[in-house]
Short mmCIF file of C-alpha atoms and ligand atoms in Angstrom, two decimals:
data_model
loop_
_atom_site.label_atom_id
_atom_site.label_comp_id
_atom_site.label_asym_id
_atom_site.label_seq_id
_atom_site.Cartn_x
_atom_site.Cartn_y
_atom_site.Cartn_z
CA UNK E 1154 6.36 -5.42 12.04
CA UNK E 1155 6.25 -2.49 9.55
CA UNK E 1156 9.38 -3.68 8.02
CA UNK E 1157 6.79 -5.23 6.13
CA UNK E 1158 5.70 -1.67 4.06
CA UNK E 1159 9.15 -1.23 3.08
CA UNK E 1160 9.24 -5.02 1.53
CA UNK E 1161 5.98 -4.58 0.02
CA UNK E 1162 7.14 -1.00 -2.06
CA UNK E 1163 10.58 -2.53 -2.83
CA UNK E 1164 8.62 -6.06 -3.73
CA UNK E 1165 10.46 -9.27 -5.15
CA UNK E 1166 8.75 -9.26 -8.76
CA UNK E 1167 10.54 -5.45 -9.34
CA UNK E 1168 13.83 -6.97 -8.83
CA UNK E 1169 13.27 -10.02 -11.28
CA UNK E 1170 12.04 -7.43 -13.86
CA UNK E 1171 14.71 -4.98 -12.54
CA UNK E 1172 18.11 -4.33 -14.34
CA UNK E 1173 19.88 -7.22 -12.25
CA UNK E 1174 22.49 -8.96 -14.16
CA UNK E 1175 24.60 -10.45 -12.36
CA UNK E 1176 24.02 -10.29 -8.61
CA UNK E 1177 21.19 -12.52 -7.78
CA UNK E 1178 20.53 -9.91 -4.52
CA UNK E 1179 20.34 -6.53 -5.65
CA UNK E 1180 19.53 -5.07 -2.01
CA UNK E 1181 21.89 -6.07 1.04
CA UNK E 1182 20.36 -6.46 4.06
CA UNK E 1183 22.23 -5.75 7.79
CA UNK E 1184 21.03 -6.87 10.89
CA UNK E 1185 19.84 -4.04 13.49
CA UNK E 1186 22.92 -4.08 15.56
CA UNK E 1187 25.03 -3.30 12.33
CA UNK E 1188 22.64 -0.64 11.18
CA UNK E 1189 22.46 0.86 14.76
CA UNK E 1190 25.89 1.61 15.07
CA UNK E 1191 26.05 2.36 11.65
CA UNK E 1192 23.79 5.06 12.66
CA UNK E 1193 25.68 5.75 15.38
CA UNK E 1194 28.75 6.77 13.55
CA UNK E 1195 26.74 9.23 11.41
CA UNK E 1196 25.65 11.16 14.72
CA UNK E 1197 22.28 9.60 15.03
CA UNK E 1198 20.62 8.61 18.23
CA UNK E 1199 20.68 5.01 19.03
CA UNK E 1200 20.04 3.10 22.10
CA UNK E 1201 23.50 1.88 23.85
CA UNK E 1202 23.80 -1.97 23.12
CA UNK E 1203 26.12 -4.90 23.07
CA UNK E 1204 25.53 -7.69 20.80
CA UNK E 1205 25.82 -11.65 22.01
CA UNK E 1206 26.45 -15.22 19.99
CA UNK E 1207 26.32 -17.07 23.38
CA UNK E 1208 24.79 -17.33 27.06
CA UNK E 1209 28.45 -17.56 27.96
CA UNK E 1210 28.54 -13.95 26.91
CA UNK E 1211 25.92 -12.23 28.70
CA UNK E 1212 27.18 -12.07 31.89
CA UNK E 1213 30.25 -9.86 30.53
CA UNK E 1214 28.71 -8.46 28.25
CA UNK E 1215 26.12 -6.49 30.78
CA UNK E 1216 29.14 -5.74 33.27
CA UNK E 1217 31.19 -3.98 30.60
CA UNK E 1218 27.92 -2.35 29.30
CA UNK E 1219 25.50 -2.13 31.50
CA UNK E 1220 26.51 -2.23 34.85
CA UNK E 1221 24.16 -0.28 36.51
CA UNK E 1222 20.77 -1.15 34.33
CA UNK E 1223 18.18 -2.92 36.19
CA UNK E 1224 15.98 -3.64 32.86
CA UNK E 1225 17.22 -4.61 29.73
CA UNK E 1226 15.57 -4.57 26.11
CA UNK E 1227 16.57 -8.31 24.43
CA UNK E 1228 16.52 -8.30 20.53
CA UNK E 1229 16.87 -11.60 18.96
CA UNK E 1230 18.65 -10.69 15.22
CA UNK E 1231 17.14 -11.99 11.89
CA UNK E 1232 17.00 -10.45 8.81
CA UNK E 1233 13.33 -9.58 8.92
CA UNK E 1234 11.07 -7.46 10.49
CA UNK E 1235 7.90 -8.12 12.60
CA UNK E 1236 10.28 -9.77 15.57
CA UNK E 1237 7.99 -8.09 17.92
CA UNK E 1238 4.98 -9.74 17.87
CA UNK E 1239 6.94 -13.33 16.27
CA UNK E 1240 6.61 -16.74 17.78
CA UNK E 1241 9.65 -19.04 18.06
CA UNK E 1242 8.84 -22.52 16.78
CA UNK E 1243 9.56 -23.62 20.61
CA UNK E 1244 6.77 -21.78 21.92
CA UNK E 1245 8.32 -18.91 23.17
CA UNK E 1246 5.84 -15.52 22.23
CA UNK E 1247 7.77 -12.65 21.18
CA UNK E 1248 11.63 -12.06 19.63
CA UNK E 1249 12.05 -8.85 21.49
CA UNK E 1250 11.53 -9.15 25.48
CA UNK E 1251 12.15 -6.45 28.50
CA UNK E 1252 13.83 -8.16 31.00
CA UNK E 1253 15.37 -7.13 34.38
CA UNK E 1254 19.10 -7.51 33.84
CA UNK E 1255 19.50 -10.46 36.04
CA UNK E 1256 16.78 -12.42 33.60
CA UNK E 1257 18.87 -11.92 30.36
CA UNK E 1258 20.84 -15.17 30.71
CA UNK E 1259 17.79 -16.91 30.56
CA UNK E 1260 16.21 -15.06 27.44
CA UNK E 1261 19.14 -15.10 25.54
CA UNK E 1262 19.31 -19.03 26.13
CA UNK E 1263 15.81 -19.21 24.74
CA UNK E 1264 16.34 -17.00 21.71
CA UNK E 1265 19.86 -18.15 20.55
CA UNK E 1266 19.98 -20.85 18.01
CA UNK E 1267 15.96 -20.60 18.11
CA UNK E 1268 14.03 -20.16 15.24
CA UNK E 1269 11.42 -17.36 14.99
CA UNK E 1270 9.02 -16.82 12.98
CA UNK E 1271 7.13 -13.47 11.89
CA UNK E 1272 4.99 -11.96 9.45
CA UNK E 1273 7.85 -11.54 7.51
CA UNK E 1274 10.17 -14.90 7.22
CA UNK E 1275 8.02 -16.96 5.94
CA UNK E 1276 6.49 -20.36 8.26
CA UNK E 1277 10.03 -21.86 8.09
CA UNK E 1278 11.11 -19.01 10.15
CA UNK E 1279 14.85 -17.41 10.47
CA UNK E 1280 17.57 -18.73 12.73
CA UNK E 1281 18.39 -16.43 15.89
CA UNK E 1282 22.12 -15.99 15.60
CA UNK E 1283 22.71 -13.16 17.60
CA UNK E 1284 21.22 -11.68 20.15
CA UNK E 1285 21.25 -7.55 20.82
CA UNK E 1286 21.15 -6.22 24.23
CA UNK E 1287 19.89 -2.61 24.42
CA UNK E 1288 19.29 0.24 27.23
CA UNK E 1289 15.78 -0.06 28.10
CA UNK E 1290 14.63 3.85 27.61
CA UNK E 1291 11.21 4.94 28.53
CA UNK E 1292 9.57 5.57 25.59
CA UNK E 1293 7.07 8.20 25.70
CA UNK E 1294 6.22 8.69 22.09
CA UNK E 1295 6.82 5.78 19.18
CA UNK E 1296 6.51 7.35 15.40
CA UNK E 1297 7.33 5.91 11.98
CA UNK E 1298 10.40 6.92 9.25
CA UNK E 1299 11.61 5.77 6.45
CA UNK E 1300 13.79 6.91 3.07
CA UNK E 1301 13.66 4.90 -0.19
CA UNK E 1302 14.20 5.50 -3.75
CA UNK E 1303 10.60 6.49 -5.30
CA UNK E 1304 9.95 5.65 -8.80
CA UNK E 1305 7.60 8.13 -9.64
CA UNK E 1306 10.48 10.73 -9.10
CA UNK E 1307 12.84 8.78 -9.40
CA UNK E 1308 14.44 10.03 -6.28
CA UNK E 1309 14.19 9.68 -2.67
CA UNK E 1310 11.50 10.13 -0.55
CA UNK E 1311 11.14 10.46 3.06
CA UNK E 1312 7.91 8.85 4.80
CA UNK E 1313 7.01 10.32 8.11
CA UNK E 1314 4.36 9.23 10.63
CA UNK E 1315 3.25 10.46 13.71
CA UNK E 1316 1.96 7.03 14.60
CA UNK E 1317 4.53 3.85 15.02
CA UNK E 1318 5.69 1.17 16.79
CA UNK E 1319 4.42 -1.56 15.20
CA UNK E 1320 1.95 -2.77 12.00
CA UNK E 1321 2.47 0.63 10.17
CA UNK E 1322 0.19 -1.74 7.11
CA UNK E 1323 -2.28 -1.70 9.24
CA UNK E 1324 -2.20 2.54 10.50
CA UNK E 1325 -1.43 3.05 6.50
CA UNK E 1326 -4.62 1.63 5.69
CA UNK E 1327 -6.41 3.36 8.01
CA UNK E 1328 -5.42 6.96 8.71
CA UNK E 1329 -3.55 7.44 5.04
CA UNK E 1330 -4.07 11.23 6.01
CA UNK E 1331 -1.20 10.46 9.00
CA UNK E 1332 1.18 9.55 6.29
CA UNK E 1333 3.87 12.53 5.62
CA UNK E 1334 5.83 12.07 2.00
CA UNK E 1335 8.31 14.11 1.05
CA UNK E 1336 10.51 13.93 -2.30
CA UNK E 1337 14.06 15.01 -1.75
CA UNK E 1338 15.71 17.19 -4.59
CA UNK E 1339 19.54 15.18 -4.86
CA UNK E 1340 20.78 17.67 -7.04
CA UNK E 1341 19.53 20.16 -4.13
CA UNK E 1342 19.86 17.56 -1.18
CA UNK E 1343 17.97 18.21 2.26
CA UNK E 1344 16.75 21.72 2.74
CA UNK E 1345 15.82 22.78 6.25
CA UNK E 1346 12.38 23.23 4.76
CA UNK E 1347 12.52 19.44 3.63
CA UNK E 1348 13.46 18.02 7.06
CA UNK E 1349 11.48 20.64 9.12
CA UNK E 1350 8.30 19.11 7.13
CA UNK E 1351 9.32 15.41 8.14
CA UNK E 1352 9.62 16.73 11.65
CA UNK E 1353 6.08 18.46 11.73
CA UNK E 1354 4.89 14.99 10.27
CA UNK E 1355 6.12 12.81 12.78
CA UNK E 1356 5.31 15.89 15.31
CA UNK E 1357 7.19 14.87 18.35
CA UNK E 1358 5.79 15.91 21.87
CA UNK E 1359 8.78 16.62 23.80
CA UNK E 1360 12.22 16.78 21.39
CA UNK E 1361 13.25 19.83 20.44
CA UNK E 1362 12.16 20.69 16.72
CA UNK E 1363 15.83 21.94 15.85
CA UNK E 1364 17.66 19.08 16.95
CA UNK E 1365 14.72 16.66 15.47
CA UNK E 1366 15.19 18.68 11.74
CA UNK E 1367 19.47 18.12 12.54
CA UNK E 1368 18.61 14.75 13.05
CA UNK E 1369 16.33 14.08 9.67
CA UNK E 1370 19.00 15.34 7.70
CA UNK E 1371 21.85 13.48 9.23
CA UNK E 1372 19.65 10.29 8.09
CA UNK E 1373 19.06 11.50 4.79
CA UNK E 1374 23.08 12.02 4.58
CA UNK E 1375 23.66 8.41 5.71
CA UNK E 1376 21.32 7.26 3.14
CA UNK E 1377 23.10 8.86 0.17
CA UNK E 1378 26.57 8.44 1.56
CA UNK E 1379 25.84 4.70 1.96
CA UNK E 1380 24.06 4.21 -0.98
CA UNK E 1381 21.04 2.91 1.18
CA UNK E 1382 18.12 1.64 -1.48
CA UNK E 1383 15.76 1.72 1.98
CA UNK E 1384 16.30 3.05 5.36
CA UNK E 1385 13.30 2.25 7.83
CA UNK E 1386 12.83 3.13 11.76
CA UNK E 1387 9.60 1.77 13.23
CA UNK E 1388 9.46 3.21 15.98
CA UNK E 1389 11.78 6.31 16.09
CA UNK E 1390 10.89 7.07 19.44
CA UNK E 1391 10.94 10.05 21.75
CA UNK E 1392 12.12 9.52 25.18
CA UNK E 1393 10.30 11.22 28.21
CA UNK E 1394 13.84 13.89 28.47
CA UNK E 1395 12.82 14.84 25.18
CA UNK E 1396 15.52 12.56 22.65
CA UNK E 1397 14.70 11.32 19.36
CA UNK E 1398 16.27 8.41 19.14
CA UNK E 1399 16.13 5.14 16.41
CA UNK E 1400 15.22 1.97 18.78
CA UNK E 1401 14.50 0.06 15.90
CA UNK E 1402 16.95 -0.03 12.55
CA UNK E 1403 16.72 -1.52 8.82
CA UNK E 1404 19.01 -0.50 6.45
CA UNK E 1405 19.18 -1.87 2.46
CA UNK E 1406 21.90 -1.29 0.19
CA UNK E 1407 22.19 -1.23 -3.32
CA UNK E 1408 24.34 -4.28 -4.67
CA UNK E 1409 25.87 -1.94 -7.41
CA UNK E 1410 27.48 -0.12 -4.55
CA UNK E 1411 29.04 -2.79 -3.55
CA UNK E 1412 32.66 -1.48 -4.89
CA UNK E 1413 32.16 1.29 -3.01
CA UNK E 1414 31.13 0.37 0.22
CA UNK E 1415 33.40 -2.67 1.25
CA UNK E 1416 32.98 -2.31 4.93
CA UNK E 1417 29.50 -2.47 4.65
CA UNK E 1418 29.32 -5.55 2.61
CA UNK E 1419 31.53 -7.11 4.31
CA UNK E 1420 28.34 -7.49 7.01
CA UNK E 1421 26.47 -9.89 4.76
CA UNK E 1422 25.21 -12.67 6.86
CA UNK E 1423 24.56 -15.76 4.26
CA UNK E 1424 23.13 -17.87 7.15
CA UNK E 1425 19.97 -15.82 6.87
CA UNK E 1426 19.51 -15.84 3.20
CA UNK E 1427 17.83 -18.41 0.91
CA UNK E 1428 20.28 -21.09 0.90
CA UNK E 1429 19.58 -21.85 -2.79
CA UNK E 1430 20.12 -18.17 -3.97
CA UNK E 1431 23.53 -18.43 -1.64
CA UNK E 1432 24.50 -21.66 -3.76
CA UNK E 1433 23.31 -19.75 -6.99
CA UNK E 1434 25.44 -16.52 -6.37
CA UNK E 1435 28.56 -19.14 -5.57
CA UNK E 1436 28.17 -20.21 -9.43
CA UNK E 1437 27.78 -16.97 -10.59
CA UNK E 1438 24.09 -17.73 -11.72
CA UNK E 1439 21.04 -15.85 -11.92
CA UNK E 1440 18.71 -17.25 -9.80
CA UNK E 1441 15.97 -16.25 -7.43
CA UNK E 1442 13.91 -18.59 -5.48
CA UNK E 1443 10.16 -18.76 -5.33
CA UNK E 1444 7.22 -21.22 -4.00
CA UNK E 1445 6.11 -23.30 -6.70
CA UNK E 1446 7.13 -26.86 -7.97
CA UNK E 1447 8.43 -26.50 -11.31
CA UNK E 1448 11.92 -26.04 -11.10
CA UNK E 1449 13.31 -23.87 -14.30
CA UNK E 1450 16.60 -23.33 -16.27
CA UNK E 1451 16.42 -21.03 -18.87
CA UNK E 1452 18.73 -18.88 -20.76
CA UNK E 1453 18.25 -15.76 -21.20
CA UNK E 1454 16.38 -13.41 -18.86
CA UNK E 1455 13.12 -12.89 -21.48
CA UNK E 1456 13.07 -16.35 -22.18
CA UNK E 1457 13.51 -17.32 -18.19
CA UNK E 1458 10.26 -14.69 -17.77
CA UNK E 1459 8.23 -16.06 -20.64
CA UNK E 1460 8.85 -19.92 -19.12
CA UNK E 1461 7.67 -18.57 -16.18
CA UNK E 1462 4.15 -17.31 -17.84
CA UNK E 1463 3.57 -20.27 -19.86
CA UNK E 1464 3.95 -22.61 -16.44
CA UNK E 1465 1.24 -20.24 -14.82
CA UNK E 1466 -0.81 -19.99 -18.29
CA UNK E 1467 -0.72 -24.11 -18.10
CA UNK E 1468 -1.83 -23.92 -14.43
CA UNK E 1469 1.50 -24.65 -12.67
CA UNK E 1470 3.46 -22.60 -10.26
CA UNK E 1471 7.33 -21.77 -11.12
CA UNK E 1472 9.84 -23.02 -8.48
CA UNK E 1473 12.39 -20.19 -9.12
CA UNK E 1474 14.12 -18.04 -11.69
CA UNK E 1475 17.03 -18.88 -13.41
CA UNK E 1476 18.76 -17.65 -16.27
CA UNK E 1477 22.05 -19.85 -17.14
CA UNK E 1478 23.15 -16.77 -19.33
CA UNK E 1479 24.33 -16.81 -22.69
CA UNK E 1480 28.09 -18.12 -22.00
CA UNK E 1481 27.02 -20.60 -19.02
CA UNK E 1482 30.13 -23.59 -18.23
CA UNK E 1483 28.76 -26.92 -18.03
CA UNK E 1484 30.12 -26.72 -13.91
CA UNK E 1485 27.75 -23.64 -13.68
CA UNK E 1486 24.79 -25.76 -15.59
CA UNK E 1487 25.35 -29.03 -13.25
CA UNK E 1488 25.70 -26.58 -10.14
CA UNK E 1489 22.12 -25.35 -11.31
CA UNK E 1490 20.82 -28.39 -11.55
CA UNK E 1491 22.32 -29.53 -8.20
CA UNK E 1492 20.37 -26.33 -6.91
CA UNK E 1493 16.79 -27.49 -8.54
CA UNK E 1494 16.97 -31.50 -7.36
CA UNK E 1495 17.88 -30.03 -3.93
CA UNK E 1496 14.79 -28.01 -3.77
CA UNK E 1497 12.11 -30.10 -1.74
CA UNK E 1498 9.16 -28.29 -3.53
CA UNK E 1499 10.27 -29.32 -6.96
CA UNK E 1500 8.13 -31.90 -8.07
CA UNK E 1501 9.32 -31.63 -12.12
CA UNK E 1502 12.36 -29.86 -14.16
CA UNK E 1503 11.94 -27.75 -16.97
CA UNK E 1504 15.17 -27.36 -18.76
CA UNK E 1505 14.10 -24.77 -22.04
CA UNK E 1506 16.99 -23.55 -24.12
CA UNK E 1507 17.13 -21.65 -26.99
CA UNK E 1508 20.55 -22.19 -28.02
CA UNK E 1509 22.46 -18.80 -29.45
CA UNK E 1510 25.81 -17.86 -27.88
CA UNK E 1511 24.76 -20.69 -25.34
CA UNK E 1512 25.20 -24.11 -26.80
CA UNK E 1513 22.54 -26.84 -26.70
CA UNK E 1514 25.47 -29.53 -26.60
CA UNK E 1515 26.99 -27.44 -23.56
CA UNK E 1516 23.23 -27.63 -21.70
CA UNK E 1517 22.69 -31.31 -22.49
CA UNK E 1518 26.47 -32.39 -21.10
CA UNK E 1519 25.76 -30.44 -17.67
CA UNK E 1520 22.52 -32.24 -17.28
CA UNK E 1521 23.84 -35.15 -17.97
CA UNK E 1522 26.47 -34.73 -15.91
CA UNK E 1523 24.44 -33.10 -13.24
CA UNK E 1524 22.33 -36.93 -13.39
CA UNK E 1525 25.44 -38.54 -12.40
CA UNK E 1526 26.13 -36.40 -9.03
CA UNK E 1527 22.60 -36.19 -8.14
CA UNK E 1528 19.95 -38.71 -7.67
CA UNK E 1529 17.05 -37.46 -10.07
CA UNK E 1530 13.89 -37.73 -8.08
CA UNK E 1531 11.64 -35.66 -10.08
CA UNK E 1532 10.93 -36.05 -13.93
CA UNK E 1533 12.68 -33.67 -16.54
CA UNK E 1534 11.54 -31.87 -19.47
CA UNK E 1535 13.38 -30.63 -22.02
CA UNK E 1536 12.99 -28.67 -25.00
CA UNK E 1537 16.10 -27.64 -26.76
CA UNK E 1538 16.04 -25.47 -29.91
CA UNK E 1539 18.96 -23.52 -32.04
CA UNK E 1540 22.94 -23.71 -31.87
CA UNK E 1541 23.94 -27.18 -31.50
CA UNK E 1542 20.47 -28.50 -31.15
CA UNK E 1543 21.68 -31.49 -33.15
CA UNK E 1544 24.14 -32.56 -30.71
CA UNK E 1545 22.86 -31.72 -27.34
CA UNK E 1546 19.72 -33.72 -28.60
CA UNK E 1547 22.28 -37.03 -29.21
CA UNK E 1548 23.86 -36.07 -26.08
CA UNK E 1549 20.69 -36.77 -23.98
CA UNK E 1550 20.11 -39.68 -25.62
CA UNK E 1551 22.88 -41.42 -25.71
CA UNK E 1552 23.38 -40.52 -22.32
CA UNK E 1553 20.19 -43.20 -21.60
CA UNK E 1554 18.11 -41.04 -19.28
CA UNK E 1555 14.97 -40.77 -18.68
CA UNK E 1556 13.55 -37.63 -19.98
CA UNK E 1557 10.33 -35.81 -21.84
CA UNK E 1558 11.12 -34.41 -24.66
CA UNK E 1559 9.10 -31.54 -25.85
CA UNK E 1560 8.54 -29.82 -29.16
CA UNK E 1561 8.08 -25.93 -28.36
CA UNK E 1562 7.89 -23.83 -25.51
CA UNK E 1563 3.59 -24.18 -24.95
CA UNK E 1564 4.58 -28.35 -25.46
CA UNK E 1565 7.30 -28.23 -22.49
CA UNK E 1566 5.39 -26.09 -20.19
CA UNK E 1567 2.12 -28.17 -20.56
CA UNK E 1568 4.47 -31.46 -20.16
CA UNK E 1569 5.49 -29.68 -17.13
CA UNK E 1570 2.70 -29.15 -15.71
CA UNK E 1571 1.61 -32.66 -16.40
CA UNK E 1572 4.87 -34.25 -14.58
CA UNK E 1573 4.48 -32.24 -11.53
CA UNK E 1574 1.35 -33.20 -10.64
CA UNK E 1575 1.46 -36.88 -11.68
P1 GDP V 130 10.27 -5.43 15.07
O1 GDP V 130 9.01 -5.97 15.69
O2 GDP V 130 11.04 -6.49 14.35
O3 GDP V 130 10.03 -4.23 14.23
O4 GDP V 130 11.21 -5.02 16.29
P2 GDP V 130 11.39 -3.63 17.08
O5 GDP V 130 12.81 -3.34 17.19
O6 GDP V 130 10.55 -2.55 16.47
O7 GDP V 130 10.85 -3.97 18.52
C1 GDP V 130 9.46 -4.24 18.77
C2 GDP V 130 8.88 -3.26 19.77
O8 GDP V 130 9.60 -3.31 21.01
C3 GDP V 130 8.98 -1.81 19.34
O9 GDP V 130 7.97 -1.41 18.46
C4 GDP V 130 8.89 -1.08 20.69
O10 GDP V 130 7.53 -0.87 21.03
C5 GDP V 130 9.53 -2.06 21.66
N1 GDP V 130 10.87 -1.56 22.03
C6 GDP V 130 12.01 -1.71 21.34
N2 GDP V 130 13.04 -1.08 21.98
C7 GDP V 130 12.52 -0.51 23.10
C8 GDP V 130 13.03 0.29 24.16
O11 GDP V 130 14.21 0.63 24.25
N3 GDP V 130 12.15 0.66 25.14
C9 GDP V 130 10.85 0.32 25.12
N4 GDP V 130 10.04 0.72 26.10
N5 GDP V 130 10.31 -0.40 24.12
C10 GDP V 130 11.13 -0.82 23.12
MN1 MN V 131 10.32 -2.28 14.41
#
């Protein structure tokens, strides 16, 4: 559930205006099980838990692990929060169950290859591709943490709260006093006075505050060491002998890192993300998918931003963001174009170059092209200006199909606008 604060500080619109260039994800996100042990090898408490793909491998999977666990917690993996209180489009309430250990078989068989859907993934839902089988500890106490990069400081921050478990929106909204923040130094890193204020924040019952502080600043060290852009557990719990352990675990990472951090990139599960940004990143393009039906390709990332104004100005809703760049191949331009037509939403194109190092010529022969490998459903306008603009013109012309043409920028977006709802 409150993976959902986290998403909302850290929201999509930063990372279109953001310094991306050319990763179209700037934030990698792991499932729990990887960020759990993950955890684990940087001395952190985590549940004990085996992760499944199949029913066939429950049964082995709890003998090796578990053998003497009656109850068993059952955590269906996606790459979004909220699981808790999800619904799978079958029916099925809930993607995290406690089960006795002889029921697991049968809620693993209802969670895997299921699709769930949260307050977080959107009404199509994510796939459940894995399943995670955890101890089942008795949770006495369930609190809130979580370290991300605050712009105000421009460093990190730790939020504490004494309250968690799940909706941490909803606790935020009313008890802000209950929220702990506090800005870490990194020229400094953790003091004990930095981690002993978390701890009096989340103000655990029954851990000991020494071990509690050790265990704050061994999460603050993963954070740095991995180059974590967000680090959230809701709930770090407290069990009833007095542990603070993570039960719950999700962990961002910051795409420039990736040179750095191979082994955890190397977890990247492209089944969960937006199949046309997975396409997109393939082509080396800059795209990001969004809601609305005019599909765009633009060059240049001011012009891509000011297309996407002028649609909204004109009363229409952008379909993504996509900047071809300034040395796009035609293959990259008809793989764009493959992307838009294969969007469902899209009810009109708007192709609007302004030809520098990018050629008009180059634009028009990908289109054209990109007609004669997909079926064009939807109506295209396109507004062409600078290098080339001569030629790429012809190009489309010649090439006999149908398109709008459009004069200026305000011309093609109202055209747009028009086409799409037509
Ligand atoms: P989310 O809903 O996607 O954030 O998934 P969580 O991993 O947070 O699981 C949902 C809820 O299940 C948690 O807030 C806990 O209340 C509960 N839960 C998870 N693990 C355990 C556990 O080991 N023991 C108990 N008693 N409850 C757990
Ligand atoms: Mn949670």
């Amino acid at each position: 559930m409150a993976r959902g604060l986290m998403n909302k500080l850290v929201s999509r619109t930063i990372s279109i205006a953001g310094k991306w260039q050319q990763q179209q994800l700037r934030r990698l996100n792991i499932h729990e099980y990887q960020g759990a042990e993950l955890m684990g090898k940087h001395g952190i408490n985590v549940p004990k838990g085996v992760t499944v793909s199949s029913v066939g491998e429950v049964k082995k999977a709890i003998q090796e692990v578990f053998p003497n666990e009656k109850e068993l917690v059952v955590k269906s993996q996606i790459l979004a929060g909220g699981r808790g209180l999800g619904t799978f489009q079958s029916g099925l309430k809930g993607g995290v169950h406690i089960v006795k250990a002889d029921e697991v078989e049968a809620i693993a068989g209802k969670m895997l290859g299921q699709i769930l859907v949260t307050k977080q993934t959107g009404p199509q839902g994510k796939v459940v591709g894995k399943v995670y089988l955890c101890e089942k500890l008795s949770l006495a106490n369930e609190m809130y943490f979580a370290i991300t990069l605050d712009r105000t400081t421009a460093g990190p921050i730790i939020i504490a709260c004494k309250k968690g478990g799940t909706s941490i929106e909803d606790l935020a909204e009313k008890f802000p006093d209950m929220i702990i923040k506090v800005s870490i130094d990194v020229f400094k890193g953790i003091t004990d006075e930095d981690a002993a204020k978390v701890v009096d924040g989340l103000a655990p019952k029954l851990a000991d505050r020494n071990d509690s502080i050790e265990q704050v600043k061994k999460l603050y060290k993963l954070f740095c060491e991995c180059d974590c852009t967000m680090l959230e557990i809701n709930p770090i719990a407290e069990t009833s002998d007095g542990q603070l352990v993570a039960a719950d675990a999700k962990l961002n990472f910051d795409d420039n890192a990736a040179f750095r951090q191979k082994e955890i990139f190397a977890l990247r599960d492209s089944s969960q993300e937006d199949p046309r940004e997975v396409a997109a990143a393939k082509a080396d393009l800059n795209y990001i998918g969004l809601d609305g039906e005019i599909g765009c390709m633009v060059n240049g990332a001011g012009l891509a931003m000011a297309t996407m104004d002028i649609i909204k100005l004109h009363g229409g809703t952008p379909a993504n963001f996509l900047d071809v760049g300034g040395n796009a191949s035609e293959g990259q331009v008809v793989e764009a174009f493959k992307i838009l037509t294969s969007d469902d939403k899209v009810r009109a194109i708007l192709v609007n170059i302004f030809g520098g190092i990018m050629k008009c010529d180059i634009i028009a022969s990908g289109i054209v092209n990109a007609a004669k490998h997909v079926q064009l459903k939807v109506p295209v306008v396109v507004r062409l200006e600078g290098t080339n603009v001569d030629q790429g013109k012809r190009i489309l012309k010649e090439s006999g199909m149908a398109l709008i043409t459009a004069e200026d920028l305000d011309d093609a977006a109202e055209k747009a606008v028009k086409a799409s709802s037509s």
